[in-house]
Structures are given as C-alpha cells and as structure tokens.
Amino acid sequence: MGIFETLSFALPELVLVIGAMALLIAGVFLGDGSARQISLGSVVLLLIAVILVIFGPGAPAAALFDGAFRIDAFSDFAKVIIFAAAAVAILMSDRFLGGEELGRPEYPVLIVLAAFGMSLMVSATDLISLYMGVETQSLALYILAAFNRDSRRSTEAGLKYFVLGALSSCLLLYGASLIYGFTGATSFEAIAAASKTTESNIGLVIGLVFLISGLAFKVSAAPFHMWTPDVYEGAPTPVTAFFSAAPKLAAMALFTRTMVTSFPGVIDDWQPVIALIAVASMAVGAFSAIVQTNIKRLMAYSSIGHMGYALIGLAAGTATGASAVLIYMSIYVAMTIGAFACILMMRRRGGMTENIADLSGLFRTNMPFALILTVLMFSLAGIPFTAGFFGKWYIFVAAVQSDLIWLAIVGVFASAISAYYYLRIIWYMWFDEPAPAFERDVGPVLRLTAWASALLMFPVLVIFMGPLRQAAENAAASLF
Amino acid sequence: MIEQLHSDQPWLSLLTFAPLIGALSIILRRMMSRTDENGVIVDPKEAAQIDTNARRIALGITSLTFLVSLGVYALYDSSFAGYQLVEEVPWLGGGIKYKMGVDGISILFVLLTTFIMPICILSSWDSIKSRVADYMIAFLVLETLMIGVFCALDLFLFYFFFEGSLIPMFLIIGVWGSKGTKEFAGITMPSRVYAALKFFLFTLLGSLLLLVAMAWMYAEVGTTDIKVLQEFEFGAGAQKWLWLAFFASFAVKMPMWPVHTWLPDAHVQAPTAGSVVLAAILLKMGGYGFLRFSLPMFPIASADFAPLIYALSIVAIIYTSLVALAQEDMKKLIAYSSVAHMGFVTMGIFTGTKQGIEGGLFQMLSHGFISGALFLCVGVVYDRMHTREIAAYGGLVHRMPLYAFLFLFFTLGNVGMPGTSGFVGEILSMVGAFKVNSWIAFFAAFGVILSAAYALRLFRQVMYGELTKEALMAIPDLDRRELGSLGVLMLFALYLGFNPGPALSVFSPAVDLLISNYDAALAGGGR
C-alpha cells in the first residue's frame, strides 16, 4: 500500500491532529478569551472526523503502517462513539469556558488530542502502537484532570492520576516486554500465532497478567480502581463527564481487541483473570457506592461496577462477547453523559452542588429534570424499559454461551445490590421533601444533552435496538 | 404442537398501549402549564383544572381500554386452543421479536386488568389529593405494562413488561403511600419508602435469576419466542435449574411462603388503589407465569418439584392464615389472607390435573374481584377515619348498613362461601389436589376453616357491637361512587359463583392442550 493510500485511511486522525495543532496556534494568538471559538472549532473537527469515519474509504478492513494499526468495522464503531462523546463533552463545558475554571483555549484542544489518542488505541494491533495510543490519551487526560490549577482538589486529582497512571503504564510496558521476550513479536497477529504453538508458556502468562493489570487500570476495573473516585471528585465536573465516557469505551475496546486477537490460544489462562477482575469490579461498584453522599463519587463507583459488567463480555472471549461489550459500552457512554449533564445542571446560587441530598424533592421543584434523571438512573440500574437493560442482557447471554453461568449469576446479584443506590437517588427525588430549587437557567446544551440521553434510553433505543445490535455484531465479527 | 392464528390488525398492541396515550396527554397538559421557579403551578385555578382533567382523562381512557378489551374478547375464538390475535414485528433481531397474542389462559386476565383499572381510578377520585396528575400517569403506565405482561408471547418481551411494572408501582407506593417512619439498618426512613424499596428489591432479586435462565435458553434455542420454547424439549437436567430460576421469580411475585414478607408491607403502605391493583392483578402475574412457562416448558421438573410446591402451599395456607388471625391492621390481615389464597392457586396449578389448573385459574380470577373489593372496603373507612386499625372501629353496622352488607358479602366470598366465586376456585383446586394426594387436600381444607375464622373476626370487630367510639358517631355510609364500584364487583363475584361455566369454558381448551402436552412430555421422559 502506498503512503498516500495509507494516509487516506488515517484521514480522520490526520484531521484531528493537524486541526488540533492549528487550533492551538490560533489559541495562542487569540488569547485566553478565545476559549469559546476554539471549542467550537474543536467540535467541528470532531464532527468532521465522525463523518470521515462513517463515509471514509470504506474498505472492510485494512492494515496500516506495517500492521501497526488496523481500520475495520470494530475501530469504526468505537471511533464514531468516541468522537461524538468527545464533541458532546466539549459542548457541555460551554458554561464553564467563560469562567475561571476552564476558560482557556487549551481545554478543548486537549480533549481533541485525547480523542486522537483514543482512536489510535482502538485501531492498535501492535504492542508498540497500543502503548503509543494509551500514552497519547493519558497525557492529555492527566492535564485535563488538573486543569483547574488553582483548586487544590483538581491539582491533587491530576497528580494522583498521573502517578498511578505512570505506574500502570510501567506494568503495561513490563508485560509487553515479557510478551515480546517470550513470543518474539509485538504485532498481535504474530503473538497470536506464537502463543498458539508455544505450550502453555509461563513467561507469556506472566507478561499477560501484567498487561491485563495495566489495561485494567485504564478501564478503572477493581482492584486497580483506587484512583477513580478521587479523580472523579477532584477534577472539574465537565472533565469528569468526559473521563467517564469516551476514555472508558476506548480502553475497553482496546482491551477487547488485545485479548481476543492476540491471545485466543491462551484463553484458558486469561479468562479466569478477567472473570476475577469483573467480579471484583462489580462487587466494589455495588457495595462501595451505597455509602456515598457525593454524586460524583457515586458515579465513579457506579462506573467501576459497569466496567465489571462489560468485562464479563470480554471474559466470554467470543464474538458474541465482543459485540456485547460494544453494545454495553455504547449504551453506557450515552447514559453516563446524560447523567453528568444532570450533575452539571445541579447549580444553586453560589455554584455547583454535588450532594445527593440536594436532589431531594426534585420531582416537585423541577419535573422535567427529575424525569430525565429517573430514566437515566433506571437505565444505569439496568431495569427493563430502559436501554440499560439491553446492555446487561447481551452481556449475560455472552457469558452463558461461554459456560460462564456463575459469572452471569454474580452479575445479576451485583446489579440487584447496585439497584439500591440508584433507587436511593430516585427516592430522594420523588419521595422526600423538596430542597431549594436548582437554577433554571442551565443553558440549552446541557438541557438538550440530558434530554437526548434520556430519550435515547427510553424510548428510542428500546424501539430501535435492532440496528445498534447489528452494527455491534458486524464490528465484533471483524475481530475474528 | 401449539397452533397460532395471526391477526391482520394489531388489536392487542392497541389495547396494550391505549392507556399510554392517556398518560401522554396528561403529561403534555401538565407541561404546558405555567410554573414558578419552584415548579409550583402559578395559577391555583389552573392547577385544580389540571387535576380534574387528569382524573377525567384517566377514567375515560381506562374505560375506553375496557371497551377495547371487550372488542378483543369479541374477536377471540374461545373454542381454539392455541394462541390467537398474534402479532409479530421484528424487534431486536437475532430471534427476539415483538410478539403479542392471547390464549385461554391469558385472555381473562387481560379482561380482569382492564376491568379493575377504572374502578381503581374511581376509588382514587377524592382520596388522592396531592399530585393527582402524576398519580394518574403512574396508573395508566402501570395498566399498559400489566396488559403487556399477559399479552406478550416472547419471553424477552414478557420480562420487559414484568420487570417494567415494578417502576410505576414503586413510585405509587413511595410517593402516595401512607405516613409513619421505620428504622431499618440504622437508617430512619418513611415506612412507605421502606415498603417501596422492599417491594422493588425483593421482586428484582427474584426475577434476576429468571434473566439468567432466559439468557441460557436464548443461547440454547436461539430465540425467546414462547411458542418455540414451549415446543422445545429441554433436557431433564437443564429443566431442573431452569425451573428453579423461574420459580424464584414467580414465587416472589405470587407471593409464596417464605418470600411473601414484602406483600404485607407493600399493601399496608400503598394507597387504596395501589393495594387493589397489587392484589387483583400484580399477584396474578406469578400464577400466570407458572402456567405460561414452568408447566409447559419444564414439565419434568414441574412434576419433580410438585411436592415442594405442595409443601410450600400448605404452609402458606395454614401458617399465613394463622398469622392473619393475629393482625391488628385491616390491610395486613387481608394481605396475609391473599398469601393463603394464593397457596390454593399454586397447589392447584402443580397438580397438573384439569380441575386443579382450572381451579387455580378461577381462584386467581375470583381473588381479583374479591380481594380487590376488600381493599376497596378498607379504603372506604380509611378515607373517613384515616386509620386501618381494627380496634379503632366497632359497631359500624349501625351507621353504615350498606357498607356492612357489601363488606359481609366480600368477607364471605373470601371465606369461599358457596354462591360466591371464591367457592368455585377453592373447591376445584381441592378436587385437583385430592386426585393427586388426599393428604394435601386434607391440609388445604384447614385453610378454609381458618379463613372463616380470621375473616369473620375482622367483620365482627369492625361491624358489630355497640357504636361506642366518639369519632364514629357521624361516619357517613357509602356514597354513590363507592357503592357503584363495590356493587359491580359484587355482581361479578356472584355471577362467577353461580355460573362458573362460561369462564371455565374459556380456560378449558388451553388447559386441555397444556395438560395433553404436559402428560405427553412426562410419558416421553419415562414417567
């Protein structure tokens, strides 16, 4: 493949990188007051990237740069959601861009760069390009977490994230080097071939465990989840909204691709590890969230639990499992963005409030808001009549098909326990005496995002789940 | 083989989603109103107008739904044994469809649902004063979900409706439930919240295993079409586990002893109409589930586990009747009596005999009218005195003769007095049980005696004696609305009691088909 043809496949990424750099330069010339314009430009960039991915040179699958990256239905599926989620995250920060917290042109540019890193991640088919993608993403995220540099909590969150993230990168690199040492290859395809022929290779397995640990950190699965609540709570809320959506999907897609394409031969070795991580995550998500009073921390634990469910699909290790992961993650991204839009709407005179108790009686003071949040909470809990249920359903089907019935049973019990804290939010909103009302003027973006997310969960996806399932199935099929 | 007749028009979907249209129109009306920054409607006149409109729309739509259901019943061919009025639309793909249809087992429950709902709306007319519009929305949504449960012919769709019905009921109990606080696990919460949570989490926990079983069946068969699943022969080993998973769900819903404890709490805390729906329809979903899934899909396991069911049913019948004897709260007493009556249903269903199954079905139908009416009766005095304590009443017969008469009728119906519908169901399920094992019938008969004891005790303490309590001196008798609702229910209970034939003949073809498949499966399984 000639260089121009190769680059034509990488067009969305090229647009993002070149555009981001141009915006960065423009930001320097225009000064701090230009945050709004720059963010608008970033959103346009991301939308162009989405369009390029959808209507791009639609070869079914192509290996680029000597097999370091691969463009296929799987990466396309993930990229569309990642770019869209990043664009929404930038738009949702709109209110904050004028203020002190985030009012700098670098903010949207960093999100674009992070999205670029994520798109490398979901396309990576080589340990080196995998690491490159992960680091590109992470470096941007570290800065974003600490973006409100005058706030102690934000700085602390960024530092914590950076130190622990660096540690996880070490684990990942160490694992990658062991795998390279024992298989003699870095490309997924070659590793898969080598691991098939090598008799249960203890060095490879140790390397694999390190690699899994590193990746588990990125998806914030237990027991590598410690950073999540602190970072979620400390980072500025629009940043948290971004953190909880696109990076999770990217990391999970990367995780899935790595596991099923490079280690199918040693599935018996990694399946129990992933299953264990899934169980631990679901347990942490279910139990730790019960006692939280801060809604951002609650969402952090909730996301840990959700990663546990998605990992069940990965543990299945089949095409059904991979498509279940994609379905689960895309629904998760849509609902978590909506939930954070709601959290961002929790404003009273004097700024943001983050206590769950502040939602008391919301149903009486602001019915549309309460309805939206109710739908989203039921969806997060996975109760039927919301799309969240479909995600769980396909995950459990995948688990059962791979004879992991016990994992599915653990999953359903974890979801019953976690239903309690989602119900608690609903009970505050509906059953309790009203707290002072929130500000009504929240801007159109947040309101629209929240509405769109809630309407997607019910009824749009409930009726039109078929196409999403089909797309996810096609995407997953391209891995096998 | 189970045959099915397709319908050209989506009658069942129309029936199912008709109440939703009412709910949407109430929502739209409410959203158009002007509110201040605290969400309170600015103009009190407008607020009152919205409430009145909501009541009228709810009553109109539920009545209309009832008429539609009568139309559906007119289209229904009661001599045909398989599924009728079937609609199929692709939904999720991959073997999961939107498929609706009815047969002899479900059609009468659909009618029961649409019949009870207008009565519920009427009974809430004056007694619900806060957030009337939202209350009506919740009930209309609930009606859609309940009809959907009985019409769904796809297991996935069934689960969707089955679990979905938790949401409106959770809100109904939690928002419009009664006062009081409860200490639980170190948290003090309003007792209605405790009851709502308990209701939700109990039912959710039970049905999650059903979800795993459903996933397994889907992975195995490749579809969740109920007809296909009923014709599929699961291995005896798999049947056992699947049966247990389904049992967990339906036993909680039914509810069977020992997982019935959520029911008294939910009943006591729910508003009157909520209790009526809970007793008359939501509990029936469990029995319906046994008949739709457990018996036809897992016949071998059903036969193997029948002794377990008998044992649990007998315990339910005797133990919860004794518990009912000791209750101080009228609603709690009726709630426990519901558990006992559902014991007859489960016992009858799992005998696998025609009498037993038809008795179980009939008992569910009759219990829908009678227990619904009893909760309405409690609601009548609760609206007046705001207490459900038995000791707070006495001698009401002097002030409320009409009420006393109707209450007596439903009390006797609850006891199973010949001439009321309660008698037919009980006697049939006992006959069914007798055919299988006379000891089961022997123990079940104690339930009849005990039910007379607690029901008549309730009646005596509330109605008879001197009217000594100051507060009761001026209590007015039934108004027209209450009289109308209770009167209609009484007519139905009487009609079914004296003339059970028509209802039984609706059940009969479906039950015959069920039993012949059941017996064939048992014979094929070497039993």
XYZ file of N, CA, C and O in Angstrom, chain A residues 267-346:
320
model
N -6.638 -18.584 25.941
C -7.828 -18.044 26.613
C -8.057 -18.692 27.972
O -8.509 -18.041 28.917
N -7.677 -19.948 28.087
C -7.872 -20.610 29.376
C -7.043 -19.960 30.476
O -7.372 -20.067 31.652
N -5.946 -19.306 30.071
C -5.127 -18.640 31.075
C -5.688 -17.283 31.458
O -5.640 -16.906 32.624
N -6.186 -16.536 30.467
C -6.621 -15.185 30.841
C -8.092 -15.083 31.197
O -8.507 -14.151 31.876
N -8.884 -16.036 30.758
C -10.319 -15.936 31.075
C -10.586 -15.843 32.585
O -11.342 -14.974 33.021
N -9.954 -16.711 33.419
C -10.221 -16.595 34.855
C -9.766 -15.261 35.420
O -10.412 -14.714 36.325
N -8.658 -14.723 34.876
C -8.165 -13.437 35.391
C -9.194 -12.346 35.125
O -9.561 -11.575 36.020
N -9.665 -12.315 33.880
C -10.659 -11.287 33.539
C -11.923 -11.502 34.359
O -12.524 -10.543 34.873
N -12.330 -12.747 34.511
C -13.548 -13.021 35.277
C -13.396 -12.524 36.708
O -14.308 -11.917 37.275
N -12.212 -12.748 37.263
C -11.964 -12.311 38.639
C -12.042 -10.794 38.740
O -12.656 -10.234 39.655
N -11.395 -10.139 37.774
C -11.434 -8.669 37.772
C -12.875 -8.190 37.632
O -13.301 -7.241 38.303
N -13.641 -8.872 36.781
C -15.040 -8.484 36.599
C -15.807 -8.608 37.910
O -16.531 -7.687 38.311
N -15.607 -9.743 38.592
C -16.325 -9.945 39.855
C -15.922 -8.886 40.862
O -16.773 -8.271 41.526
N -14.604 -8.636 40.968
C -14.141 -7.641 41.932
C -14.732 -6.275 41.609
O -15.189 -5.554 42.504
N -14.753 -5.916 40.326
C -15.274 -4.600 39.960
C -16.748 -4.478 40.280
O -17.198 -3.458 40.804
N -17.489 -5.547 39.962
C -18.929 -5.470 40.237
C -19.173 -5.349 41.729
O -20.049 -4.600 42.173
N -18.366 -6.075 42.519
C -18.557 -6.020 43.965
C -18.219 -4.632 44.489
O -18.986 -4.045 45.260
N -17.091 -4.090 44.056
C -16.715 -2.745 44.506
C -17.792 -1.749 44.088
O -18.248 -0.916 44.874
N -18.213 -1.865 42.830
C -19.231 -0.941 42.338
C -20.518 -1.045 43.121
O -21.161 -0.053 43.420
N -20.893 -2.282 43.480
C -22.181 -2.466 44.140
C -22.136 -2.007 45.591
O -23.046 -1.336 46.061
N -21.071 -2.375 46.292
C -21.082 -2.115 47.730
C -20.569 -0.736 48.094
O -21.128 -0.075 48.961
N -19.489 -0.292 47.428
C -18.898 0.976 47.860
C -19.797 2.158 47.543
O -19.761 3.158 48.239
N -20.586 2.048 46.505
C -21.399 3.198 46.125
C -22.526 3.443 47.109
O -23.045 4.553 47.200
N -22.899 2.396 47.865
C -24.067 2.528 48.744
C -23.884 3.653 49.744
O -24.808 4.398 50.028
N -22.660 3.811 50.249
C -22.465 4.781 51.328
C -22.085 6.169 50.841
O -21.853 7.056 51.641
N -21.996 6.357 49.540
C -21.545 7.657 49.047
C -22.633 8.721 49.206
O -23.812 8.432 49.045
N -22.175 9.944 49.506
C -23.127 11.045 49.563
C -22.851 12.060 48.459
O -23.689 12.895 48.181
N -21.666 11.968 47.874
C -21.315 12.871 46.786
C -21.646 12.189 45.470
O -21.230 11.055 45.220
N -22.382 12.868 44.640
C -22.899 12.176 43.452
C -21.782 11.864 42.459
O -21.848 10.871 41.735
N -20.715 12.672 42.456
C -19.614 12.350 41.538
C -18.884 11.089 41.993
O -18.497 10.247 41.172
N -18.698 10.957 43.302
C -18.064 9.728 43.796
C -18.965 8.534 43.526
O -18.515 7.449 43.174
N -20.264 8.756 43.712
C -21.191 7.669 43.437
C -21.081 7.232 41.981
O -21.027 6.044 41.674
N -21.004 8.200 41.095
C -20.880 7.855 39.680
C -19.556 7.147 39.408
O -19.467 6.278 38.542
N -18.527 7.510 40.163
C -17.238 6.826 39.991
C -17.383 5.345 40.327
O -16.964 4.479 39.551
N -17.974 5.069 41.483
C -18.147 3.658 41.846
C -19.098 2.961 40.887
O -18.913 1.798 40.534
N -20.118 3.694 40.487
C -21.043 3.111 39.524
C -20.306 2.731 38.249
O -20.526 1.661 37.675
N -19.375 3.595 37.810
C -18.659 3.272 36.565
C -17.750 2.070 36.774
O -17.580 1.254 35.857
N -17.179 1.939 37.970
C -16.353 0.752 38.234
C -17.216 -0.504 38.088
O -16.828 -1.489 37.453
N -18.416 -0.436 38.666
C -19.317 -1.579 38.538
C -19.659 -1.868 37.084
O -19.643 -3.017 36.646
N -19.911 -0.799 36.330
C -20.269 -1.008 34.922
C -19.124 -1.646 34.143
O -19.355 -2.474 33.263
N -17.901 -1.243 34.476
C -16.766 -1.871 33.788
C -16.747 -3.362 34.106
O -16.380 -4.192 33.271
N -17.144 -3.697 35.326
C -17.208 -5.114 35.686
C -18.148 -5.875 34.772
O -17.802 -6.954 34.270
N -19.329 -5.306 34.506
C -20.270 -5.994 33.614
C -19.688 -6.141 32.224
O -19.770 -7.189 31.602
N -19.084 -5.035 31.731
C -18.531 -5.097 30.377
C -17.447 -6.169 30.304
O -17.337 -6.883 29.307
N -16.667 -6.295 31.395
C -15.594 -7.291 31.390
C -16.145 -8.718 31.336
O -15.456 -9.628 30.870
N -17.362 -8.909 31.803
C -17.977 -10.238 31.661
C -18.021 -10.604 30.187
O -17.688 -11.719 29.799
N -18.430 -9.628 29.365
C -18.493 -9.883 27.930
C -17.122 -10.220 27.373
O -16.982 -11.114 26.534
N -16.102 -9.521 27.875
C -14.743 -9.801 27.420
C -14.318 -11.197 27.864
O -13.704 -11.944 27.102
N -14.661 -11.532 29.097
C -14.259 -12.835 29.617
C -14.847 -13.958 28.768
O -14.258 -15.032 28.661
N -16.012 -13.706 28.173
C -16.598 -14.735 27.324
C -15.659 -15.066 26.171
O -15.581 -16.218 25.746
N -14.949 -14.043 25.673
C -13.928 -14.289 24.673
C -14.451 -14.716 23.314
O -13.710 -15.240 22.509
N -15.725 -14.500 23.063
C -16.303 -14.886 21.779
C -16.756 -13.650 21.018
O -16.715 -12.542 21.553
N -17.197 -13.875 19.782
C -17.719 -12.753 19.000
C -18.960 -12.175 19.672
O -19.154 -10.964 19.724
N -19.798 -13.061 20.211
C -20.964 -12.581 20.950
C -20.523 -11.695 22.109
O -21.124 -10.651 22.380
N -19.473 -12.138 22.791
C -18.976 -11.378 23.929
C -18.467 -10.021 23.497
O -18.790 -8.996 24.110
N -17.692 -10.003 22.418
C -17.135 -8.726 21.964
C -18.245 -7.777 21.534
O -18.202 -6.584 21.834
N -19.269 -8.323 20.855
C -20.341 -7.417 20.439
C -21.134 -6.957 21.659
O -21.592 -5.822 21.718
N -21.246 -7.840 22.666
C -21.923 -7.425 23.894
C -21.158 -6.300 24.571
O -21.758 -5.352 25.079
N -19.820 -6.387 24.557
C -19.018 -5.311 25.148
C -19.308 -4.000 24.427
O -19.522 -2.963 25.062
N -19.345 -4.058 23.105
C -19.591 -2.826 22.349
C -20.978 -2.270 22.630
O -21.145 -1.058 22.819
N -21.974 -3.150 22.648
C -23.335 -2.680 22.931
C -23.377 -2.060 24.320
O -23.879 -0.949 24.518
N -22.809 -2.783 25.273
C -22.848 -2.303 26.658
C -22.170 -0.951 26.770
O -22.709 -0.013 27.357
N -20.969 -0.864 26.175
C -20.211 0.367 26.339
C -20.873 1.534 25.621
O -20.843 2.659 26.116
N -21.469 1.281 24.457
C -22.065 2.437 23.781
C -23.293 2.927 24.539
O -23.500 4.134 24.654
N -24.062 1.994 25.080
C -25.200 2.439 25.890
C -24.703 3.140 27.153
O -25.220 4.184 27.560
N -23.642 2.570 27.721
C -23.086 3.169 28.944
C -22.629 4.605 28.679
O -22.910 5.504 29.465
N -21.930 4.787 27.566
C -21.431 6.130 27.250
C -22.602 7.100 27.125
O -22.598 8.189 27.697
N -23.645 6.668 26.405
C -24.777 7.570 26.200
C -25.441 7.920 27.517
O -25.797 9.068 27.759
N -25.588 6.938 28.411
C -26.326 7.285 29.633
C -25.469 8.024 30.626
O -25.951 8.868 31.371
N -24.166 7.721 30.623
C -23.330 8.403 31.608
C -23.158 9.872 31.222
O -23.118 10.757 32.085
N -23.106 10.158 29.922
C -23.033 11.568 29.510
C -24.285 12.305 29.974
O -24.216 13.409 30.515
N -25.434 11.645 29.809
C -26.674 12.267 30.266
C -26.662 12.497 31.757
O -27.072 13.549 32.252
N -26.163 11.497 32.499
C -26.141 11.635 33.962
C -25.252 12.801 34.360
O -25.600 13.576 35.252
N -24.120 12.949 33.673
C -23.260 14.082 34.029
C -23.841 15.408 33.576
O -23.626 16.422 34.236
N -24.578 15.395 32.490
C -25.276 16.625 32.130
C -26.208 17.032 33.259
O -26.313 18.207 33.620
N -26.874 16.036 33.862
C -27.757 16.322 35.001
C -26.951 16.859 36.178
O -27.363 17.803 36.855
N -25.790 16.237 36.435
C -24.983 16.698 37.562
C -24.540 18.137 37.325
O -24.533 18.963 38.242
N -24.212 18.437 36.067
C -23.806 19.806 35.759
C -24.965 20.781 35.907
O -24.761 21.980 36.085
N -26.180 20.260 35.799
C -27.339 21.154 35.965
C -27.665 21.400 37.430
O -28.543 22.199 37.744
N -26.994 20.681 38.324
C -27.270 20.866 39.755
C -26.558 22.124 40.241
O -25.512 22.059 40.862
